[in-house]
Coordinates of C-alpha atoms in Angstrom, one line a residue:
X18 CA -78.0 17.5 131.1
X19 CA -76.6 18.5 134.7
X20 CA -73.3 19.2 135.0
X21 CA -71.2 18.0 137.7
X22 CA -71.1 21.1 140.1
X23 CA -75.3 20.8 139.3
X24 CA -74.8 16.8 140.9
X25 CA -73.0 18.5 143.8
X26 CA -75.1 21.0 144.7
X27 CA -78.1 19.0 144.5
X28 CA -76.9 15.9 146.6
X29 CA -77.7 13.8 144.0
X30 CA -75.8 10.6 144.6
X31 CA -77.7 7.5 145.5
X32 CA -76.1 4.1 148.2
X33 CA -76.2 0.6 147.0
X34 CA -75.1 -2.1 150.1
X35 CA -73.3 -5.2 149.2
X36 CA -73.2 -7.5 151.9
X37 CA -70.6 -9.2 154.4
X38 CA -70.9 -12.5 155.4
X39 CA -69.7 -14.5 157.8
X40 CA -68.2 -17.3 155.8
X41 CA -68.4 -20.4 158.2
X42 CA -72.0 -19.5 159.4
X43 CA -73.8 -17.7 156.5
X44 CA -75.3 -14.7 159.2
X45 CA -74.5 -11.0 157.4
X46 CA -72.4 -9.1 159.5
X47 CA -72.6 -5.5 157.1
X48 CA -72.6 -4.1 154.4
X49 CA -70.6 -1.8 152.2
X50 CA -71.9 1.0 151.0
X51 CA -71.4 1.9 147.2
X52 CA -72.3 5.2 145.8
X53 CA -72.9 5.9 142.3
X54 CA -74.4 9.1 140.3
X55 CA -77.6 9.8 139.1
X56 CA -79.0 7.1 137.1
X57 CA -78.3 7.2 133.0
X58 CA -76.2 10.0 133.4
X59 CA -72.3 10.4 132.7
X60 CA -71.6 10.6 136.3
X61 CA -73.4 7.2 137.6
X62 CA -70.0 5.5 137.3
X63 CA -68.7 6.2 141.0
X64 CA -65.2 6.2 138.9
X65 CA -66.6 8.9 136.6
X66 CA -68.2 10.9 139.2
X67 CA -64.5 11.2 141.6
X68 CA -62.6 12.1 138.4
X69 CA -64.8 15.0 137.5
X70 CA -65.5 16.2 141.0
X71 CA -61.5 16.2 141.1
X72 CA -61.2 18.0 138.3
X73 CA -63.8 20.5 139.7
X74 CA -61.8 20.6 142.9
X75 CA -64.7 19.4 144.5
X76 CA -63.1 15.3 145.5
X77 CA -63.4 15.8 149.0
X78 CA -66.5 17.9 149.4
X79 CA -67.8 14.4 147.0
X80 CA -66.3 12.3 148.9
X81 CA -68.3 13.7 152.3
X82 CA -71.9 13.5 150.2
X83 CA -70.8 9.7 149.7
X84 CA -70.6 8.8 152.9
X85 CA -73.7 11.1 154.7
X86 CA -76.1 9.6 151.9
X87 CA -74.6 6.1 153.0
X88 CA -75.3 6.9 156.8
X89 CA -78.8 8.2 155.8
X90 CA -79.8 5.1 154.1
X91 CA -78.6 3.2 156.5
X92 CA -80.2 5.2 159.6
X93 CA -83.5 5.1 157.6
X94 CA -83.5 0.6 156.9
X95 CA -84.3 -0.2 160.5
X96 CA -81.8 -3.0 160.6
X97 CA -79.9 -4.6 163.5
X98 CA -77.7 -1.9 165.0
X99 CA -75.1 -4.5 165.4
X100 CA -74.3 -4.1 161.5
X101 CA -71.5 -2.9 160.9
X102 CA -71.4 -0.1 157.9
X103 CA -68.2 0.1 155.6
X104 CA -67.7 3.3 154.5
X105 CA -65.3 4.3 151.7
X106 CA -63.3 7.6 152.8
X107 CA -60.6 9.6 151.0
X108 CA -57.9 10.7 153.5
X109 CA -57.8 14.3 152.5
X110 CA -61.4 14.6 153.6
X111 CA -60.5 14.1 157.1
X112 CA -58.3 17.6 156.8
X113 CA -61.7 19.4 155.6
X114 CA -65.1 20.3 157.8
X115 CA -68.3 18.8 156.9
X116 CA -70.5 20.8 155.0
X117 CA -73.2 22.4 157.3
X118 CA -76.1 20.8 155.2
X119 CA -74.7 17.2 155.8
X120 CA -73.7 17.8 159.6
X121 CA -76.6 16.8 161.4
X122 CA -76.6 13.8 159.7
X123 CA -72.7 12.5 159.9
X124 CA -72.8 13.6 163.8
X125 CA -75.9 11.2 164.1
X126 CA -74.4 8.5 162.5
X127 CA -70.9 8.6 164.8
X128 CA -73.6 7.8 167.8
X129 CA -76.1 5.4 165.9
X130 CA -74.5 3.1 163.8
X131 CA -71.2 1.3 163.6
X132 CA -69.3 2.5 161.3
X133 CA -66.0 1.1 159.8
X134 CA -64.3 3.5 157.5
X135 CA -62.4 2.0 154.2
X136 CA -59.3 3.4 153.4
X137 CA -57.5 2.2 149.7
X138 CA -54.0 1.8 149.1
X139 CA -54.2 4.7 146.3
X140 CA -54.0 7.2 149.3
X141 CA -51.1 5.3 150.6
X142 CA -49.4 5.9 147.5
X143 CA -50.7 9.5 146.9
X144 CA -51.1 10.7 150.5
X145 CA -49.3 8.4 153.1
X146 CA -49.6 11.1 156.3
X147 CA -52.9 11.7 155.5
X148 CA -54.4 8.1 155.2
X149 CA -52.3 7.9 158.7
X150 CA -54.2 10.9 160.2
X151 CA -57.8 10.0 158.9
X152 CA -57.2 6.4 160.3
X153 CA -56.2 8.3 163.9
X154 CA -59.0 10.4 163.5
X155 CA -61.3 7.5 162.9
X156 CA -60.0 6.0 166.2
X157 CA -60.8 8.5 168.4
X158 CA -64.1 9.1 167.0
X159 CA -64.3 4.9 168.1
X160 CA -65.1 3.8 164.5
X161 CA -63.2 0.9 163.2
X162 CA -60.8 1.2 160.1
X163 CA -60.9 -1.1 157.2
X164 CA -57.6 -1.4 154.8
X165 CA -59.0 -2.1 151.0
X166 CA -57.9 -3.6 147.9
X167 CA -54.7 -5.5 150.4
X168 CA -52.5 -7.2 147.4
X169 CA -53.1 -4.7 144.9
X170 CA -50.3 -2.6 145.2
X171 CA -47.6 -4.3 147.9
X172 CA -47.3 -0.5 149.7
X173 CA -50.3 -1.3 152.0
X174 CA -48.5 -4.2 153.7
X175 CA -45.7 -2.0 154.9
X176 CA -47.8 0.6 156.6
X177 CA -50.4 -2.0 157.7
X178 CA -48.8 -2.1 161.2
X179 CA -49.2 2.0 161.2
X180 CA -53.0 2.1 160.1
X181 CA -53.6 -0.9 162.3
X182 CA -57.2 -1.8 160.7
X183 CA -59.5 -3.8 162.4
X184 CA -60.8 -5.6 158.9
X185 CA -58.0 -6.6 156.1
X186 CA -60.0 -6.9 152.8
X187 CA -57.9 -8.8 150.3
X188 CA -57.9 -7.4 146.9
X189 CA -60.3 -10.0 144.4
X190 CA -57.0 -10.1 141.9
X191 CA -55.6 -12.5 144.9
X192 CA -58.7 -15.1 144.8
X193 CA -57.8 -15.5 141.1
X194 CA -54.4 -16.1 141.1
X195 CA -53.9 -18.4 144.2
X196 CA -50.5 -20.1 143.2
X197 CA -49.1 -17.0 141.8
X198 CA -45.9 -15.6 144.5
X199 CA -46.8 -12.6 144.8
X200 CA -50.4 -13.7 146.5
X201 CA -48.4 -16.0 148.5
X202 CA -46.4 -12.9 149.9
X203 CA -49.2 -11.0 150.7
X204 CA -51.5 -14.0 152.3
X205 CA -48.5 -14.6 155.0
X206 CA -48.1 -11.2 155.4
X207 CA -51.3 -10.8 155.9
X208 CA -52.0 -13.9 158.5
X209 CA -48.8 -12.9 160.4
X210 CA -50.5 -9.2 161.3
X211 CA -54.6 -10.5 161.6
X212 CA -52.6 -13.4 164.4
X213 CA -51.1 -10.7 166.6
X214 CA -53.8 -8.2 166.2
X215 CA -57.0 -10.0 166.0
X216 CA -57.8 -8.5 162.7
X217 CA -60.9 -10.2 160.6
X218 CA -59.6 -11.1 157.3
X219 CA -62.3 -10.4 154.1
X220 CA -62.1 -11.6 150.9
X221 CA -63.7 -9.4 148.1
X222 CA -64.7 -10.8 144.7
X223 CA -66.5 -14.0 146.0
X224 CA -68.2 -15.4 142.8
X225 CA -68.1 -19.1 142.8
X226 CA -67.5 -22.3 144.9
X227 CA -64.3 -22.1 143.9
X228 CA -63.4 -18.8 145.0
X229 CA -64.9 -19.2 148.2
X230 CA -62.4 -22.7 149.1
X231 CA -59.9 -20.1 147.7
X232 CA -60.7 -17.5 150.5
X233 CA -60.9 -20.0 153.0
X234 CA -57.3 -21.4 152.6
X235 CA -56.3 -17.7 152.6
X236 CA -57.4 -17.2 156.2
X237 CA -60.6 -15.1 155.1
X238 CA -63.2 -15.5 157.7
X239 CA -65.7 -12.4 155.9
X240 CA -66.5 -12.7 152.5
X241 CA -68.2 -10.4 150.2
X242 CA -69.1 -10.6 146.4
X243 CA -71.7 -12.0 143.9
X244 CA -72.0 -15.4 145.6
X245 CA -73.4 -13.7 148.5
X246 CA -75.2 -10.8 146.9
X247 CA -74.9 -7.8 144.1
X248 CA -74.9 -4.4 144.9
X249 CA -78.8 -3.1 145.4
X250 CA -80.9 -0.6 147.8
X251 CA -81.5 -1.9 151.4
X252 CA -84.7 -3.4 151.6
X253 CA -85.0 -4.7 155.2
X254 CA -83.8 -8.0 157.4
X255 CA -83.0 -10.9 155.2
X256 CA -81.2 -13.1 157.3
X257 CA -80.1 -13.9 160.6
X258 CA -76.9 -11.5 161.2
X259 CA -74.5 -10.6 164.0
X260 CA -71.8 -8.3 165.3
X261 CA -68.3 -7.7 163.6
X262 CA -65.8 -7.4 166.5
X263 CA -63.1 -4.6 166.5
X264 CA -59.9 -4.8 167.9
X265 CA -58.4 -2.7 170.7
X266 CA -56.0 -0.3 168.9
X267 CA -52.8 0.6 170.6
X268 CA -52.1 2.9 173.0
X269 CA -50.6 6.0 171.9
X270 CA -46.9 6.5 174.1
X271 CA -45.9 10.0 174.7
X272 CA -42.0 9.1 174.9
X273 CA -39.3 9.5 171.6
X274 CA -38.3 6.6 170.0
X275 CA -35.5 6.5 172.2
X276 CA -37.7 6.7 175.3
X277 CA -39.6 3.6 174.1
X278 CA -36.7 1.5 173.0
X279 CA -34.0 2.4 175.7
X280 CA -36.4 1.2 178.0
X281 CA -36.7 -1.9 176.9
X282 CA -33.1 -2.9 175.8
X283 CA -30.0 -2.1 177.4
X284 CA -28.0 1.1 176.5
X285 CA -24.5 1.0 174.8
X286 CA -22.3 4.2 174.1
X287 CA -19.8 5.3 171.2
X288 CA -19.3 8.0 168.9
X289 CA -20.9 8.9 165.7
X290 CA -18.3 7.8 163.9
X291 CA -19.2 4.2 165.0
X292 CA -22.9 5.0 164.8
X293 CA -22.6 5.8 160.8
X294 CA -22.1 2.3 159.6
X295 CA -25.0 0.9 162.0
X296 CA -27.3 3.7 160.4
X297 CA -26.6 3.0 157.0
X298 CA -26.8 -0.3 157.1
X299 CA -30.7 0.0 157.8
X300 CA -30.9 2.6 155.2
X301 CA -29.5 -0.1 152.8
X302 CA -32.2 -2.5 153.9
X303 CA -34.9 -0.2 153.3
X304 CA -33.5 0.1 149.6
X305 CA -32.6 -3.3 148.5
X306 CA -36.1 -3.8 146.5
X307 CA -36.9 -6.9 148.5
X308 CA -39.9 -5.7 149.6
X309 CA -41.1 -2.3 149.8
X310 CA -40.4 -0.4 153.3
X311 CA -41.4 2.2 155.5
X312 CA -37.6 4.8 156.6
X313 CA -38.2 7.5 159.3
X314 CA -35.0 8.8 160.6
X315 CA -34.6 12.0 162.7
X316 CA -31.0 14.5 162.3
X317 CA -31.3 16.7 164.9
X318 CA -30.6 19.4 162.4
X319 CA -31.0 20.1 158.9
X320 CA -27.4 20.5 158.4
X321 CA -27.4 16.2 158.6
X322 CA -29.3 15.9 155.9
X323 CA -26.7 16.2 153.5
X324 CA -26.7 16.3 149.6
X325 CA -25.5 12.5 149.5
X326 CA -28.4 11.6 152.3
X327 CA -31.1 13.9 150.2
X328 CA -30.2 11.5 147.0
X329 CA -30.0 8.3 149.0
X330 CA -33.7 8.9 150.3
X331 CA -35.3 10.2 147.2
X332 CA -34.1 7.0 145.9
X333 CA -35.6 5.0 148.7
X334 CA -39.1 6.6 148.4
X335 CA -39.5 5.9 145.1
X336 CA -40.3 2.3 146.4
X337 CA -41.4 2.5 149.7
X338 CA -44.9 4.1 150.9
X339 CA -43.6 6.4 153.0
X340 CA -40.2 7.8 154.0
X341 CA -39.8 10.5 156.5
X342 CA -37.1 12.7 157.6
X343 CA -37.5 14.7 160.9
X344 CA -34.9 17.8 162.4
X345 CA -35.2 20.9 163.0
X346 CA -34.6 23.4 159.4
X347 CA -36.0 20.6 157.6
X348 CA -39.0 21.5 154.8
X349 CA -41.9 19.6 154.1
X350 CA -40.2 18.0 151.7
X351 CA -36.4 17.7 152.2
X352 CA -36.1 15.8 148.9
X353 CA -38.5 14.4 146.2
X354 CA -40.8 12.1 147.8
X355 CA -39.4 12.5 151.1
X356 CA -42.1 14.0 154.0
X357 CA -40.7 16.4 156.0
X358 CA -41.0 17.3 159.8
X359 CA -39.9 20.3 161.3
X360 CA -39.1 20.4 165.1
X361 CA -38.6 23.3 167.2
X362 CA -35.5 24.1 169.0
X363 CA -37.1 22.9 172.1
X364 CA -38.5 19.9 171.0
X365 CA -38.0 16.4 173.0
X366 CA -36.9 14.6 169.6
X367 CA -34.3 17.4 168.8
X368 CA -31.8 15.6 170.9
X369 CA -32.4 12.0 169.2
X370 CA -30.7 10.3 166.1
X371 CA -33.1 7.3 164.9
X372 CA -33.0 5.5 161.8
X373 CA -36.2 3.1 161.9
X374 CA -37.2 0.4 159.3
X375 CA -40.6 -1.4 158.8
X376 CA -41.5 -3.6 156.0
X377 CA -44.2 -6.8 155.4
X378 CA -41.5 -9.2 156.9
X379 CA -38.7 -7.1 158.7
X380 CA -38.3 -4.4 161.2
X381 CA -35.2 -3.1 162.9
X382 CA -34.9 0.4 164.8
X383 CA -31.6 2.7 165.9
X384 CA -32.7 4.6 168.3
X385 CA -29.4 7.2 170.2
X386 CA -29.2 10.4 172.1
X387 CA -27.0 12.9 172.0
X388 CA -24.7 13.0 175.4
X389 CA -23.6 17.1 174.3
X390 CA -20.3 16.9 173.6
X391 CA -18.4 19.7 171.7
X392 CA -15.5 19.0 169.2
X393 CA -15.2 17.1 165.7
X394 CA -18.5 15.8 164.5
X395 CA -17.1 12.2 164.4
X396 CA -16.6 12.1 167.7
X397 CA -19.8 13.2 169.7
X398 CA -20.9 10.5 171.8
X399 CA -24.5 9.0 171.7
X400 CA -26.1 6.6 173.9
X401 CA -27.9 4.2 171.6
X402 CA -29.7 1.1 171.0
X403 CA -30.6 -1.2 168.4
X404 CA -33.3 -3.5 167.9
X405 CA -35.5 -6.3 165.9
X406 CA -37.9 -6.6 167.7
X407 CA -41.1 -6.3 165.8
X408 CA -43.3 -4.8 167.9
X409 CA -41.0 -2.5 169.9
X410 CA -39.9 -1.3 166.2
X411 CA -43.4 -0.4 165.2
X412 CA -44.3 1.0 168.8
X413 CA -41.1 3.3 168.2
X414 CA -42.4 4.5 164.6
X415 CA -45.3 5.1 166.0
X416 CA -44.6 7.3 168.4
X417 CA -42.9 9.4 165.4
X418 CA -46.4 9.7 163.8
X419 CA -48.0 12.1 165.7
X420 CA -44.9 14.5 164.6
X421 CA -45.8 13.5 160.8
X422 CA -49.5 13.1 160.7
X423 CA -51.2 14.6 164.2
X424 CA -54.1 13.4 165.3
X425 CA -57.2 14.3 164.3
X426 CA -60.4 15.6 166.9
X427 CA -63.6 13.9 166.2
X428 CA -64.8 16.7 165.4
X429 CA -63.2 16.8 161.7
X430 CA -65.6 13.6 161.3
X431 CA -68.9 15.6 162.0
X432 CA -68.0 18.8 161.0

């Protein structure tokens, strides 16, 4: 029997498509691609097959076969190039080249199909800044980016906003436990980001009748699952289809936090020592357990980052799906949990102090800059503002991004 660097070396890891359906018209509008191992062998379990590749140290050279067999198949069907193909991707593969043997195909691909690239909230949990560079990456390549399993784990809502996805897929658990809170939670959260962004909504684990009512009162419009078809090779056209739309993804802005917000709100001054409360009172709502939040703050210096601050965050990320400290001295990890960004003396964000909060249903960013005064700490003035405004919040974090995760070239997609 083959062992699993055998598998690897040989390619051998076969596509099923499940389709996506429009729900109110019945036309297919993709298809997810599903890889498995070879047939009646230990690895035909896809779950089986990423565990030992992992242990091999071969996950993201795996994960790359996955998704050039999927672009193969689907090259090779001679379906409607309006399809759209979801693809399953593991962050970290985005940080590694293509193998030269599968190259020529992925590079086809980014010019012949549309591709929409499915990220799962286990990298959110295991690798926040890379799931936040792949889904750049993915961008600028102009595929669209898909956030799976939504509900599953309540991490994905807060960095929803950051990975922006053009396609929400809500995790099957949620059609199955309609009147449960927690799927309450989500669903709004969910509707309140697919309103502003334009978003398509997809329920996964359509079986029944039932489920389907189920996904329509959650604002699904896609639905995939048994009801409209199980996993199997393409075959050809079996239905009319159409054309998944993608939404416009925002524009990156060069300035600093501060940059953004101060020019949007008006400008008050005062001295650290009146800045301090303000600061940790957003701290505090990033840790109250009420729902789990994104914290990115910047201290200048490393020297900020005090013992009592290293022990207040590594408390805080032990809920939240990503908190994030930025200054200049600071490691990639400051504190357990905690991602780290180190700026250069030089740097436009040295000058800034920002605390900035994002969760599924709150958002609130202090953005100040230092005016250069010398004397006791207390007493250097900042300029600063403060704001709850949604979207200017999560414009400001995202300009902080590009410090944490940078993005990617296309280039990392084809090899």
């Amino acid at each position: 029997m083959p062992d699993i660097h055998d598998v690897l070396d040989r390619r051998a890891v076969t596509t099923l498509f499940q389709p996506l359906v429009e729900i109110a018209s019945g036309r297919v509008l993709g298809y997810e691609a599903l890889s498995r191992g070879p047939a009646h062998s230990p690895w035909e379990s896809p779950a089986t097959l990423f565990a030992a590749a992992r242990a091999a140290g071969r996950e993201t050279e795996l994960d790359w076969i996955c998704r050039a067999r999927a672009y193969e198949a689907a090259l090779t069907a001679g379906l409607d190039p309006a399809l759209s193909w979801f693809v399953n991707m593991e962050p970290a593969a985005a940080r590694t080249a293509c193998p030269a043997d599968l190259a020529p195909v992925v590079a086809y691909a980014r010019h012949h199909l549309r591709v929409v690239t499915e990220m799962t909230e286990r990298a959110i949990a295991v690798d926040p800044s890379g799931l936040l560079t792949a889904a750049a990456a993915c961008r600028t390549a102009g595929w669209g980016v898909a956030l799976d399993d939504v509900g599953a784990d309540p991490m994905s809502l807060a960095l929803m906003p950051f990975v922006h996805p053009d396609v929400i897929k809500l995790d099957m658990a949620l059609l199955r436990a309609p009147g449960d809170p927690h799927t309450a939670r989500v669903v709004a959260a969910v509707a309140a980001y697919a309103e502003t962004s334009g978003a398509v909504v997809l329920a996964e684990g359509i079986e029944t009748e039932e489920h389907l009512a189920v996904a329509r009162t959650m604002g699904a419009t896609v639905g995939q699952g048994w009801h409209f078809g199980r996993p199997a090779p393409l075959t050809g056209p079996t239905g009319p289809s159409a054309s998944l739309p993608l939404i416009t993804p925002p524009r990156a802005d060069p300035r600093t936090p501060f940059g953004i917000v101060g020019d949007r709100r008006p400008l008050a001054r005062t001295t650290k020592a009146q800045l301090m409360p303000m600061s940790r009172h957003l701290e505090a709502l990033a840790a109250d357990g009420g729902e789990p939040s994104v914290l990115l703050a910047c201290f200048q210096d490393a020297r900020h980052f005090t013992p009592a601050t290293e022990r207040r965050f590594a408390r805080i990320a032990t809920s939240s799906p990503l908190v994030a400290a930025f200054g200049t001295g600071l490691t990639d990890e400051p504190a357990p949990g905690v991602r780290g960004a180190c700026l250069g003396d030089d740097d436009s964000l040295r000058g800034e102090w920002n605390v900035i909060v994002v969760g599924p249903h709150r958002a609130a960013a202090l953005v100040a800059r230092d005016l250069g005064d010398d004397g006791p700490q207390g007493e250097r003035r900042f300029d600063f503002a403060l704001t709850h405004d949604r979207a200017l919040v999560v414009e400001a974090a995202r300009s902080l991004l590009r410090w944490l995760a940078p993005v990617r070239t296309p280039e990392l997609l084809v090899g």
